[in-house]
Amino acid sequence: MKDRELSVIAVDDDEALLGFLKRAFEGAKSFVSYSSAPDFLARAELERCDIVFVDINMPGGQDGLSLTRHIKRVAPQCDVVVITGEATLDNAVAAIKAGAYDFLTKPFSFDGLETAVDRCVEKRAISAELRLIKAAQAELAAAYSQLKSAERMKEAFLSVIGHELRTPLAKIQGGLELLRDAPEAQRAALTGAALTGARELHEVIESLILYAESSKEAAPENCAAVNLDELASAVAEELAPRAAAAGVTLTLRRSEGLPVVEGHPDWLRSAFRQLALNAIAFNKKGGSAEIAVLDKPGHATVTVSDSGIGIPKELLSGLGNPFYQVADYLTRKTGGLGLGLAIVKRVAEAHKGSVTVRSEPGKGTAFTVTFRKAGACAG
Ligand SMILES: Nc1ncnc2c1ncn2[C@@H]1O[C@H](COP(=O)(O)OP(=O)(O)OP(=O)(O)O)[C@@H](O)[C@H]1O
Ligand SMILES: [Mg+2]
């Protein structure tokens, strides 16, 4: 029996039979024999075994059937072929019930042995194929559920985007319509309202573009040495009026070092801006928000923390998925696309960085983005 990639074990007190099996399996991957059940139990390594030949009647208390049960329990991948001196129906039924795949009656010829081994090999091939089919089925099911979730995402996207575009557009349209016949004294205010709408619309569109673009690594031509202190300070300055309007105190804590990372300045600024916007929006009147930069050997972090409403522990894992919003979109006070944190996550990943969050409902939230100082850009 050459060319068989089989690891074979035989347990029999009949030395002549073990010798016959040893010769028969000369071409096998391995052949190990034991002349007693206790010896087999003490020394046999079943992890990689394919076929075990077990004598049904062995001296020493342990019979082949209980050995078969033991083998199938500890190494289900092993096929057991029971060797019996008596070919009775009772013996056959007992062997199969114990978990044996086949049985051979003594004395048996080389051909008889080969037929039994062929059957085992064939069955093992079918089992392997079945495993492959099951794995393919599982893969298919996963792909299907991904497709379903992409479909759900598309629906969420369409419903949220509709609202988010309509609101600022209404401000622009309303402002311009009134402006047409408005007396001079009201013109500035109406122009201001229309401009606010235009700015909001611009923000929504920028978020969408940034989300789509930041799915890949930052291209080298867009990369530069970025000082995170300066970036954070620009974000804090830009958002100070928004924070004040929301009754939130926004502060900046610069690092004491030189937190310069290699990165895409616009993406990084947008990511920190999204975190700061959240810290203001999901806060309370009189609350506080802080952007803190830390410079460490080899890496730098930006933490945006707030004393706001917090996020329940069980909902933290969904953060960063596009269109994921803790409170139901239609019932909550704040609008938003649900893309801010997805942008933060993508931008961090594009810079080979990471995002972590700590939050306590009612007390506040802190998002930390960690960047390596070098090698963050593609190329
Ligand atoms: N600092 C925070 N405190 C409490 N909840 C937060 C905070 N940041 C994010 N969340 C929750 O996570 C959700 C997702 O945030 P994300 O920034 O992705 O979307 P959004 O703010 O709703 O909309 P967008 O940022 O696109 O305008 C928010 O809707 C909010 O429920
Ligand atoms: Mg947001």
mmCIF file of C-alpha atoms and ligand atoms in Angstrom:
data_model
loop_
_atom_site.group_PDB
_atom_site.id
_atom_site.type_symbol
_atom_site.label_atom_id
_atom_site.label_comp_id
_atom_site.label_asym_id
_atom_site.label_seq_id
_atom_site.Cartn_x
_atom_site.Cartn_y
_atom_site.Cartn_z
ATOM 1 C CA MET A 1 0.000 0.000 0.000
ATOM 2 C CA LYS A 2 2.316 2.675 -1.255
ATOM 3 C CA ASP A 3 1.645 6.338 -1.925
ATOM 4 C CA ARG A 4 -0.814 6.587 0.923
ATOM 5 C CA GLU A 5 -0.526 9.729 3.008
ATOM 6 C CA LEU A 6 -1.907 7.938 6.020
ATOM 7 C CA SER A 7 -0.874 7.850 9.656
ATOM 8 C CA VAL A 8 -1.819 4.385 10.859
ATOM 9 C CA ILE A 9 -1.942 2.840 14.337
ATOM 10 C CA ALA A 10 -2.601 -0.818 15.152
ATOM 11 C CA VAL A 11 -3.487 -2.329 18.565
ATOM 12 C CA ASP A 12 -3.404 -6.127 18.725
ATOM 13 C CA ASP A 13 -1.790 -8.751 20.947
ATOM 14 C CA ASP A 14 -1.171 -10.898 17.854
ATOM 15 C CA GLU A 15 2.462 -10.149 16.934
ATOM 16 C CA ALA A 16 2.174 -11.949 13.575
ATOM 17 C CA LEU A 17 -0.773 -9.769 12.573
ATOM 18 C CA LEU A 18 1.062 -6.606 13.644
ATOM 19 C CA GLY A 19 4.005 -7.717 11.490
ATOM 20 C CA PHE A 20 1.668 -8.233 8.527
ATOM 21 C CA LEU A 21 0.150 -4.765 8.993
ATOM 22 C CA LYS A 22 3.586 -3.196 9.331
ATOM 23 C CA ARG A 23 4.643 -4.655 5.982
ATOM 24 C CA ALA A 24 1.346 -3.657 4.375
ATOM 25 C CA PHE A 25 1.785 -0.034 5.506
ATOM 26 C CA GLU A 26 5.431 0.346 4.575
ATOM 27 C CA GLY A 27 4.551 3.176 2.152
ATOM 28 C CA ALA A 28 2.311 5.007 4.641
ATOM 29 C CA LYS A 29 3.229 8.306 6.280
ATOM 30 C CA SER A 30 3.604 6.528 9.614
ATOM 31 C CA PHE A 31 2.784 3.178 11.173
ATOM 32 C CA VAL A 32 2.904 2.582 14.931
ATOM 33 C CA SER A 33 1.770 -0.599 16.663
ATOM 34 C CA TYR A 34 0.926 -1.472 20.266
ATOM 35 C CA SER A 35 0.546 -4.979 21.569
ATOM 36 C CA SER A 36 -1.807 -4.135 24.436
ATOM 37 C CA ALA A 37 -4.603 -1.711 25.210
ATOM 38 C CA PRO A 38 -2.840 -0.192 28.277
ATOM 39 C CA ASP A 39 0.308 0.361 26.177
ATOM 40 C CA PHE A 40 -1.794 2.067 23.469
ATOM 41 C CA LEU A 41 -3.626 4.208 26.021
ATOM 42 C CA ALA A 42 -0.394 5.289 27.674
ATOM 43 C CA ARG A 43 1.618 6.117 24.555
ATOM 44 C CA ALA A 44 -0.446 6.531 21.427
ATOM 45 C CA GLU A 45 -0.534 9.996 19.878
ATOM 46 C CA LEU A 46 -3.928 10.314 18.277
ATOM 47 C CA GLU A 47 -3.898 13.967 17.184
ATOM 48 C CA ARG A 48 -2.644 13.288 13.689
ATOM 49 C CA CYS A 49 -3.832 9.702 13.252
ATOM 50 C CA ASP A 50 -6.007 8.710 10.288
ATOM 51 C CA ILE A 51 -6.817 5.026 10.818
ATOM 52 C CA VAL A 52 -6.585 2.787 13.908
ATOM 53 C CA PHE A 53 -6.858 -0.989 13.636
ATOM 54 C CA VAL A 54 -8.186 -2.402 16.906
ATOM 55 C CA ASP A 55 -8.433 -6.033 17.911
ATOM 56 C CA ILE A 56 -11.855 -6.660 19.416
ATOM 57 C CA ASN A 57 -10.617 -9.272 21.916
ATOM 58 C CA MET A 58 -7.467 -8.393 23.743
ATOM 59 C CA PRO A 59 -6.219 -9.645 27.079
ATOM 60 C CA GLY A 60 -5.796 -7.056 29.852
ATOM 61 C CA GLY A 61 -9.324 -6.073 30.684
ATOM 62 C CA GLN A 62 -9.953 -3.440 28.004
ATOM 63 C CA ASP A 63 -11.822 -4.763 25.008
ATOM 64 C CA GLY A 64 -11.585 -3.344 21.500
ATOM 65 C CA LEU A 65 -15.073 -1.861 21.625
ATOM 66 C CA SER A 66 -14.438 0.356 24.627
ATOM 67 C CA LEU A 67 -11.100 1.309 23.040
ATOM 68 C CA THR A 68 -13.005 2.275 19.882
ATOM 69 C CA ARG A 69 -15.358 4.462 21.919
ATOM 70 C CA HIS A 70 -12.373 6.080 23.622
ATOM 71 C CA ILE A 71 -10.646 6.798 20.284
ATOM 72 C CA LYS A 72 -13.769 8.346 18.723
ATOM 73 C CA ARG A 73 -14.225 10.482 21.826
ATOM 74 C CA VAL A 74 -10.690 11.903 21.974
ATOM 75 C CA ALA A 75 -9.839 11.884 18.240
ATOM 76 C CA PRO A 76 -13.013 11.940 16.156
ATOM 77 C CA GLN A 77 -10.968 12.327 12.951
ATOM 78 C CA CYS A 78 -9.534 8.772 13.404
ATOM 79 C CA ASP A 79 -11.343 6.058 11.538
ATOM 80 C CA VAL A 80 -11.412 2.826 13.522
ATOM 81 C CA VAL A 81 -11.317 -0.540 11.785
ATOM 82 C CA VAL A 82 -12.129 -3.331 14.229
ATOM 83 C CA ILE A 83 -10.368 -6.675 13.769
ATOM 84 C CA THR A 84 -12.374 -9.667 14.916
ATOM 85 C CA GLY A 85 -11.884 -13.415 14.930
ATOM 86 C CA GLU A 86 -15.609 -14.068 14.646
ATOM 87 C CA ALA A 87 -17.633 -12.506 11.833
ATOM 88 C CA THR A 88 -20.975 -12.500 13.645
ATOM 89 C CA LEU A 89 -23.722 -9.982 13.044
ATOM 90 C CA ASP A 90 -23.663 -9.120 16.758
ATOM 91 C CA ASN A 91 -19.942 -8.280 16.592
ATOM 92 C CA ALA A 92 -20.451 -6.144 13.492
ATOM 93 C CA VAL A 93 -23.379 -4.241 14.991
ATOM 94 C CA ALA A 94 -21.509 -3.718 18.284
ATOM 95 C CA ALA A 95 -18.434 -2.430 16.407
ATOM 96 C CA ILE A 96 -20.435 0.052 14.335
ATOM 97 C CA LYS A 97 -22.370 1.185 17.423
ATOM 98 C CA ALA A 98 -19.094 1.835 19.227
ATOM 99 C CA GLY A 99 -18.088 4.148 16.379
ATOM 100 C CA ALA A 100 -16.002 1.846 14.165
ATOM 101 C CA TYR A 101 -16.094 2.620 10.477
ATOM 102 C CA ASP A 102 -15.408 -0.917 9.258
ATOM 103 C CA PHE A 103 -14.389 -4.326 10.495
ATOM 104 C CA LEU A 104 -12.083 -7.056 9.248
ATOM 105 C CA THR A 105 -12.341 -10.759 10.039
ATOM 106 C CA LYS A 106 -9.178 -12.703 10.852
ATOM 107 C CA PRO A 107 -7.451 -14.014 8.868
ATOM 108 C CA PHE A 108 -7.642 -11.411 6.156
ATOM 109 C CA SER A 109 -5.641 -11.006 2.972
ATOM 110 C CA PHE A 110 -3.713 -7.986 1.727
ATOM 111 C CA ASP A 111 -6.526 -7.364 -0.762
ATOM 112 C CA GLY A 112 -9.141 -7.462 1.992
ATOM 113 C CA LEU A 113 -7.078 -4.961 3.974
ATOM 114 C CA GLU A 114 -6.628 -2.729 0.938
ATOM 115 C CA THR A 115 -10.390 -2.709 0.258
ATOM 116 C CA ALA A 116 -11.078 -1.620 3.854
ATOM 117 C CA VAL A 117 -8.428 1.104 3.627
ATOM 118 C CA ASP A 118 -9.795 2.241 0.250
ATOM 119 C CA ARG A 119 -13.236 2.618 1.799
ATOM 120 C CA CYS A 120 -11.798 4.681 4.637
ATOM 121 C CA VAL A 121 -9.808 6.893 2.270
ATOM 122 C CA GLU A 122 -12.869 7.444 0.091
ATOM 123 C CA LYS A 123 -14.975 8.344 3.113
ATOM 124 C CA ARG A 124 -12.275 10.689 4.363
ATOM 125 C CA ALA A 125 -12.188 12.405 0.949
ATOM 126 C CA ILE A 126 -15.978 12.821 1.033
ATOM 127 C CA SER A 127 -15.788 14.214 4.586
ATOM 128 C CA ALA A 128 -13.063 16.655 3.532
ATOM 129 C CA GLU A 129 -15.200 17.731 0.590
ATOM 130 C CA LEU A 130 -18.179 18.161 2.892
ATOM 131 C CA ARG A 131 -16.095 20.314 5.201
ATOM 132 C CA LEU A 132 -15.098 22.442 2.198
ATOM 133 C CA ILE A 133 -18.740 22.719 1.113
ATOM 134 C CA LYS A 134 -19.728 23.732 4.663
ATOM 135 C CA ALA A 135 -16.941 26.332 4.771
ATOM 136 C CA ALA A 136 -18.044 27.657 1.371
ATOM 137 C CA GLN A 137 -21.631 27.767 2.631
ATOM 138 C CA ALA A 138 -20.559 29.729 5.708
ATOM 139 C CA GLU A 139 -18.594 32.108 3.480
ATOM 140 C CA LEU A 140 -21.613 32.535 1.251
ATOM 141 C CA ALA A 141 -23.850 33.224 4.259
ATOM 142 C CA ALA A 142 -21.349 35.826 5.521
ATOM 143 C CA ALA A 143 -21.219 37.470 2.086
ATOM 144 C CA TYR A 144 -25.020 37.486 1.959
ATOM 145 C CA SER A 145 -25.307 39.128 5.350
ATOM 146 C CA GLN A 146 -22.676 41.675 4.296
ATOM 147 C CA LEU A 147 -24.718 42.394 1.199
ATOM 148 C CA LYS A 148 -27.841 42.780 3.346
ATOM 149 C CA SER A 149 -26.073 45.158 5.683
ATOM 150 C CA ALA A 150 -24.755 47.126 2.675
ATOM 151 C CA GLU A 151 -28.338 47.336 1.471
ATOM 152 C CA ARG A 152 -29.496 48.540 4.893
ATOM 153 C CA MET A 153 -26.680 51.063 4.848
ATOM 154 C CA LYS A 154 -27.766 52.317 1.470
ATOM 155 C CA GLU A 155 -31.324 52.767 2.732
ATOM 156 C CA ALA A 156 -30.123 54.542 5.880
ATOM 157 C CA PHE A 157 -27.902 56.704 3.723
ATOM 158 C CA LEU A 158 -30.730 57.737 1.433
ATOM 159 C CA SER A 159 -33.109 58.603 4.251
ATOM 160 C CA VAL A 160 -30.526 60.521 6.312
ATOM 161 C CA ILE A 161 -28.986 62.308 3.365
ATOM 162 C CA GLY A 162 -32.411 63.461 2.214
ATOM 163 C CA HIS A 163 -33.033 65.208 5.548
ATOM 164 C CA GLU A 164 -29.512 66.545 5.844
ATOM 165 C CA LEU A 165 -29.594 68.157 2.408
ATOM 166 C CA ARG A 166 -33.121 69.473 2.681
ATOM 167 C CA THR A 167 -32.656 71.409 5.932
ATOM 168 C CA PRO A 168 -29.820 73.728 4.821
ATOM 169 C CA LEU A 169 -31.305 74.010 1.356
ATOM 170 C CA ALA A 170 -34.550 75.290 2.900
ATOM 171 C CA LYS A 171 -32.555 77.975 4.731
ATOM 172 C CA ILE A 172 -30.891 79.075 1.514
ATOM 173 C CA GLN A 173 -34.115 79.021 -0.479
ATOM 174 C CA GLY A 174 -36.183 80.733 2.214
ATOM 175 C CA GLY A 175 -33.528 83.396 2.782
ATOM 176 C CA LEU A 176 -33.189 84.177 -0.926
ATOM 177 C CA GLU A 177 -36.941 84.289 -1.545
ATOM 178 C CA LEU A 178 -37.493 86.754 1.281
ATOM 179 C CA LEU A 179 -34.441 88.710 0.241
ATOM 180 C CA ARG A 180 -35.932 89.474 -3.173
ATOM 181 C CA ASP A 181 -38.559 91.885 -1.816
ATOM 182 C CA ALA A 182 -37.079 92.638 1.589
ATOM 183 C CA PRO A 183 -36.481 96.202 2.758
ATOM 184 C CA GLU A 184 -32.884 97.245 3.018
ATOM 185 C CA ALA A 185 -32.834 96.924 6.820
ATOM 186 C CA GLN A 186 -33.604 93.178 6.692
ATOM 187 C CA ARG A 187 -31.313 92.299 3.836
ATOM 188 C CA ALA A 188 -28.203 91.629 5.902
ATOM 189 C CA ALA A 189 -29.996 89.229 8.252
ATOM 190 C CA LEU A 190 -31.623 87.347 5.382
ATOM 191 C CA THR A 191 -28.348 87.098 3.510
ATOM 192 C CA GLY A 192 -26.778 85.776 6.729
ATOM 193 C CA ALA A 193 -29.474 83.093 7.064
ATOM 194 C CA ALA A 194 -28.994 81.983 3.466
ATOM 195 C CA LEU A 195 -25.218 81.906 3.939
ATOM 196 C CA THR A 196 -25.574 79.790 7.092
ATOM 197 C CA GLY A 197 -27.610 77.320 5.052
ATOM 198 C CA ALA A 198 -24.953 77.335 2.329
ATOM 199 C CA ARG A 199 -22.216 76.685 4.902
ATOM 200 C CA GLU A 200 -24.182 73.798 6.391
ATOM 201 C CA LEU A 201 -24.781 72.328 2.961
ATOM 202 C CA HIS A 202 -21.106 72.674 2.202
ATOM 203 C CA GLU A 203 -20.267 70.779 5.398
ATOM 204 C CA VAL A 204 -22.591 67.903 4.545
ATOM 205 C CA ILE A 205 -21.095 67.600 1.081
ATOM 206 C CA GLU A 206 -17.541 67.861 2.413
ATOM 207 C CA SER A 207 -18.260 65.050 4.888
ATOM 208 C CA LEU A 208 -19.574 62.828 2.126
ATOM 209 C CA ILE A 209 -16.557 63.501 -0.081
ATOM 210 C CA LEU A 210 -14.103 63.042 2.759
ATOM 211 C CA TYR A 211 -15.734 59.776 3.809
ATOM 212 C CA ALA A 212 -15.465 58.421 0.277
ATOM 213 C CA GLU A 213 -11.891 59.635 -0.256
ATOM 214 C CA SER A 214 -10.403 58.547 3.036
ATOM 215 C CA SER A 215 -11.054 54.865 2.383
ATOM 216 C CA LYS A 216 -7.508 54.514 1.103
ATOM 217 C CA GLU A 217 -4.110 55.426 2.449
ATOM 218 C CA ALA A 218 -3.064 59.038 2.107
ATOM 219 C CA ALA A 219 -1.150 59.387 -1.141
ATOM 220 C CA PRO A 220 2.458 60.605 -0.664
ATOM 221 C CA GLU A 221 1.811 63.794 -2.627
ATOM 222 C CA ASN A 222 -0.867 64.774 -0.089
ATOM 223 C CA CYS A 223 1.342 64.021 2.874
ATOM 224 C CA ALA A 224 3.279 66.487 4.916
ATOM 225 C CA ALA A 225 4.841 66.886 8.333
ATOM 226 C CA VAL A 226 1.875 67.923 10.443
ATOM 227 C CA ASN A 227 2.145 69.555 13.841
ATOM 228 C CA LEU A 228 -0.822 68.196 15.797
ATOM 229 C CA ASP A 229 -0.643 71.071 18.290
ATOM 230 C CA GLU A 230 -1.173 73.554 15.483
ATOM 231 C CA LEU A 231 -3.935 71.509 13.917
ATOM 232 C CA ALA A 232 -5.788 71.092 17.219
ATOM 233 C CA SER A 233 -5.417 74.767 17.948
ATOM 234 C CA ALA A 234 -6.883 75.679 14.531
ATOM 235 C CA VAL A 235 -9.869 73.387 15.184
ATOM 236 C CA ALA A 236 -10.419 74.836 18.665
ATOM 237 C CA GLU A 237 -10.299 78.357 17.268
ATOM 238 C CA GLU A 238 -12.712 77.587 14.429
ATOM 239 C CA LEU A 239 -15.214 75.886 16.706
ATOM 240 C CA ALA A 240 -15.073 78.350 19.615
ATOM 241 C CA PRO A 241 -18.169 80.281 18.396
ATOM 242 C CA ARG A 242 -20.158 77.029 17.994
ATOM 243 C CA ALA A 243 -19.166 75.884 21.455
ATOM 244 C CA ALA A 244 -20.137 79.259 22.910
ATOM 245 C CA ALA A 245 -23.506 79.141 21.122
ATOM 246 C CA ALA A 246 -24.137 75.697 22.615
ATOM 247 C CA GLY A 247 -23.119 76.880 26.093
ATOM 248 C CA VAL A 248 -20.084 74.590 26.123
ATOM 249 C CA THR A 249 -16.599 75.670 27.185
ATOM 250 C CA LEU A 250 -14.102 74.391 24.649
ATOM 251 C CA THR A 251 -10.467 74.314 25.754
ATOM 252 C CA LEU A 252 -7.216 73.239 24.181
ATOM 253 C CA ARG A 253 -4.341 71.477 25.931
ATOM 254 C CA ARG A 254 -1.247 71.557 23.772
ATOM 255 C CA SER A 255 1.518 69.011 24.229
ATOM 256 C CA GLU A 256 4.782 70.011 25.794
ATOM 257 C CA GLY A 257 6.815 68.482 22.984
ATOM 258 C CA LEU A 258 6.857 68.536 19.214
ATOM 259 C CA PRO A 259 3.965 66.323 18.140
ATOM 260 C CA VAL A 260 4.794 66.224 14.450
ATOM 261 C CA VAL A 261 3.412 63.286 12.473
ATOM 262 C CA GLU A 262 3.542 62.411 8.810
ATOM 263 C CA GLY A 263 0.045 62.812 7.440
ATOM 264 C CA HIS A 264 -2.634 64.313 5.260
ATOM 265 C CA PRO A 265 -3.216 67.724 6.937
ATOM 266 C CA ASP A 266 -6.762 68.230 5.601
ATOM 267 C CA TRP A 267 -7.942 64.766 6.579
ATOM 268 C CA LEU A 268 -6.407 65.025 10.036
ATOM 269 C CA ARG A 269 -7.942 68.430 10.643
ATOM 270 C CA SER A 270 -11.354 67.137 9.512
ATOM 271 C CA ALA A 271 -11.095 64.129 11.811
ATOM 272 C CA PHE A 272 -10.300 66.244 14.888
ATOM 273 C CA ARG A 273 -13.019 68.660 13.869
ATOM 274 C CA GLN A 274 -15.560 65.809 13.763
ATOM 275 C CA LEU A 275 -14.555 64.720 17.258
ATOM 276 C CA ALA A 276 -14.774 68.262 18.587
ATOM 277 C CA LEU A 277 -18.142 68.806 16.883
ATOM 278 C CA ASN A 278 -19.460 65.697 18.640
ATOM 279 C CA ALA A 279 -18.042 66.853 21.974
ATOM 280 C CA ILE A 280 -20.035 70.090 21.548
ATOM 281 C CA ALA A 281 -23.212 68.575 20.084
ATOM 282 C CA PHE A 282 -23.623 65.679 22.536
ATOM 283 C CA ASN A 283 -23.011 67.881 25.548
ATOM 284 C CA LYS A 284 -25.140 69.857 27.988
ATOM 285 C CA LYS A 285 -25.499 73.578 28.532
ATOM 286 C CA GLY A 286 -22.711 74.616 30.885
ATOM 287 C CA GLY A 287 -20.675 71.522 29.946
ATOM 288 C CA SER A 288 -17.068 71.390 28.854
ATOM 289 C CA ALA A 289 -15.034 69.916 26.024
ATOM 290 C CA GLU A 290 -11.282 69.615 25.646
ATOM 291 C CA ILE A 291 -8.887 68.843 22.812
ATOM 292 C CA ALA A 292 -5.637 67.533 24.284
ATOM 293 C CA VAL A 293 -2.483 66.678 22.356
ATOM 294 C CA LEU A 294 0.178 64.433 23.854
ATOM 295 C CA ASP A 295 3.641 63.933 22.463
ATOM 296 C CA LYS A 296 5.289 60.583 23.214
ATOM 297 C CA PRO A 297 8.429 58.858 21.924
ATOM 298 C CA GLY A 298 7.537 57.508 18.471
ATOM 299 C CA HIS A 299 3.881 58.454 18.585
ATOM 300 C CA ALA A 300 1.431 61.211 19.435
ATOM 301 C CA THR A 301 -2.172 61.223 20.574
ATOM 302 C CA VAL A 302 -5.099 63.570 20.281
ATOM 303 C CA THR A 303 -7.846 63.127 22.866
ATOM 304 C CA VAL A 304 -11.164 64.912 22.569
ATOM 305 C CA SER A 305 -13.102 64.614 25.794
ATOM 306 C CA ASP A 306 -16.338 66.096 27.015
ATOM 307 C CA SER A 307 -18.603 66.238 30.031
ATOM 308 C CA GLY A 308 -21.600 65.421 27.867
ATOM 309 C CA ILE A 309 -24.361 62.850 27.682
ATOM 310 C CA GLY A 310 -22.069 59.824 27.272
ATOM 311 C CA ILE A 311 -22.753 56.609 25.391
ATOM 312 C CA PRO A 312 -24.164 53.387 26.882
ATOM 313 C CA LYS A 313 -21.513 50.656 27.103
ATOM 314 C CA GLU A 314 -23.456 48.197 24.938
ATOM 315 C CA LEU A 315 -23.593 50.708 22.065
ATOM 316 C CA LEU A 316 -19.890 51.555 21.962
ATOM 317 C CA SER A 317 -19.040 48.725 19.581
ATOM 318 C CA GLY A 318 -21.209 50.214 16.801
ATOM 319 C CA LEU A 319 -19.356 53.551 16.809
ATOM 320 C CA GLY A 320 -17.354 54.183 13.672
ATOM 321 C CA ASN A 321 -19.807 52.323 11.437
ATOM 322 C CA PRO A 322 -21.184 54.696 8.813
ATOM 323 C CA PHE A 323 -24.649 56.109 9.581
ATOM 324 C CA TYR A 324 -24.530 54.703 13.097
ATOM 325 C CA GLN A 325 -26.241 56.999 15.558
ATOM 326 C CA VAL A 326 -26.895 56.167 19.165
ATOM 327 C CA ALA A 327 -30.213 57.994 19.320
ATOM 328 C CA ASP A 328 -32.775 57.394 16.620
ATOM 329 C CA TYR A 329 -32.163 59.857 13.794
ATOM 330 C CA LEU A 330 -35.743 61.028 13.465
ATOM 331 C CA THR A 331 -36.374 61.595 17.160
ATOM 332 C CA ARG A 332 -33.126 63.172 18.272
ATOM 333 C CA LYS A 333 -32.408 66.864 18.633
ATOM 334 C CA THR A 334 -29.132 66.972 16.731
ATOM 335 C CA GLY A 335 -29.124 66.212 13.035
ATOM 336 C CA GLY A 336 -26.002 64.820 11.435
ATOM 337 C CA LEU A 337 -25.217 62.195 8.890
ATOM 338 C CA GLY A 338 -23.761 59.671 11.274
ATOM 339 C CA LEU A 339 -20.526 59.862 9.305
ATOM 340 C CA GLY A 340 -18.291 61.844 11.695
ATOM 341 C CA LEU A 341 -16.838 58.891 13.588
ATOM 342 C CA ALA A 342 -16.663 56.772 10.443
ATOM 343 C CA ILE A 343 -14.485 59.538 8.974
ATOM 344 C CA VAL A 344 -12.347 59.615 12.126
ATOM 345 C CA LYS A 345 -11.893 55.845 11.927
ATOM 346 C CA ARG A 346 -11.010 55.905 8.238
ATOM 347 C CA VAL A 347 -8.594 58.801 8.615
ATOM 348 C CA ALA A 348 -6.892 57.075 11.563
ATOM 349 C CA GLU A 349 -6.622 53.837 9.568
ATOM 350 C CA ALA A 350 -5.328 55.691 6.514
ATOM 351 C CA HIS A 351 -2.523 56.944 8.792
ATOM 352 C CA LYS A 352 -1.980 53.493 10.329
ATOM 353 C CA GLY A 353 -3.302 54.921 13.576
ATOM 354 C CA SER A 354 -6.037 53.776 15.934
ATOM 355 C CA VAL A 355 -9.058 55.166 17.773
ATOM 356 C CA THR A 356 -10.181 54.260 21.285
ATOM 357 C CA VAL A 357 -13.168 55.482 23.268
ATOM 358 C CA ARG A 358 -14.083 55.702 26.929
ATOM 359 C CA SER A 359 -17.541 56.800 27.910
ATOM 360 C CA GLU A 360 -19.912 56.902 30.824
ATOM 361 C CA PRO A 361 -23.576 57.775 30.324
ATOM 362 C CA GLY A 362 -24.372 61.087 31.993
ATOM 363 C CA LYS A 363 -20.710 61.854 32.680
ATOM 364 C CA GLY A 364 -18.953 62.184 29.360
ATOM 365 C CA THR A 365 -16.916 60.678 26.588
ATOM 366 C CA ALA A 366 -13.295 60.703 25.466
ATOM 367 C CA PHE A 367 -12.041 59.650 22.055
ATOM 368 C CA THR A 368 -8.296 59.165 21.615
ATOM 369 C CA VAL A 369 -6.606 58.909 18.242
ATOM 370 C CA THR A 370 -3.056 57.575 18.276
ATOM 371 C CA PHE A 371 -0.609 58.168 15.421
ATOM 372 C CA ARG A 372 2.851 56.855 14.742
ATOM 373 C CA LYS A 373 5.176 59.743 14.026
ATOM 374 C CA ALA A 374 6.808 58.215 10.978
ATOM 375 C CA GLY A 375 5.789 55.999 8.073
ATOM 376 C CA ALA A 376 2.083 56.824 8.279
ATOM 377 C CA CYS A 377 1.665 57.711 4.629
ATOM 378 C CA ALA A 378 1.480 55.411 1.640
ATOM 379 C CA GLY A 379 4.608 54.688 -0.350
HETATM 380 N N1 LIG B 1 -18.846 62.789 22.295
HETATM 381 C C1 LIG B 1 -19.969 62.078 22.166
HETATM 382 N N2 LIG B 1 -20.825 61.958 23.217
HETATM 383 C C2 LIG B 1 -21.963 61.232 23.113
HETATM 384 N N3 LIG B 1 -22.343 60.574 21.999
HETATM 385 C C3 LIG B 1 -21.540 60.651 20.945
HETATM 386 C C4 LIG B 1 -20.318 61.394 20.961
HETATM 387 N N4 LIG B 1 -19.719 61.261 19.769
HETATM 388 C C5 LIG B 1 -20.540 60.483 19.026
HETATM 389 N N5 LIG B 1 -21.624 60.117 19.727
HETATM 390 C C6 LIG B 1 -22.726 59.243 19.261
HETATM 391 O O1 LIG B 1 -22.249 58.520 18.143
HETATM 392 C C7 LIG B 1 -23.066 58.788 17.011
HETATM 393 C C8 LIG B 1 -22.214 58.783 15.785
HETATM 394 O O2 LIG B 1 -21.388 59.926 15.757
HETATM 395 P P1 LIG B 1 -20.968 60.535 14.357
HETATM 396 O O3 LIG B 1 -20.097 61.685 14.603
HETATM 397 O O4 LIG B 1 -20.452 59.417 13.534
HETATM 398 O O5 LIG B 1 -22.364 60.960 13.710
HETATM 399 P P2 LIG B 1 -23.270 62.245 13.983
HETATM 400 O O6 LIG B 1 -22.550 63.193 14.894
HETATM 401 O O7 LIG B 1 -24.592 61.764 14.419
HETATM 402 O O8 LIG B 1 -23.405 62.868 12.534
HETATM 403 P P3 LIG B 1 -22.262 63.648 11.712
HETATM 404 O O9 LIG B 1 -21.006 63.583 12.515
HETATM 405 O O10 LIG B 1 -22.141 62.919 10.418
HETATM 406 O O11 LIG B 1 -22.779 65.017 11.559
HETATM 407 C C9 LIG B 1 -23.729 60.098 17.299
HETATM 408 O O12 LIG B 1 -24.962 60.211 16.602
HETATM 409 C C10 LIG B 1 -23.929 60.030 18.804
HETATM 410 O O13 LIG B 1 -25.096 59.296 19.078
HETATM 411 MG MG MG B 2 -20.600 63.825 14.482
#
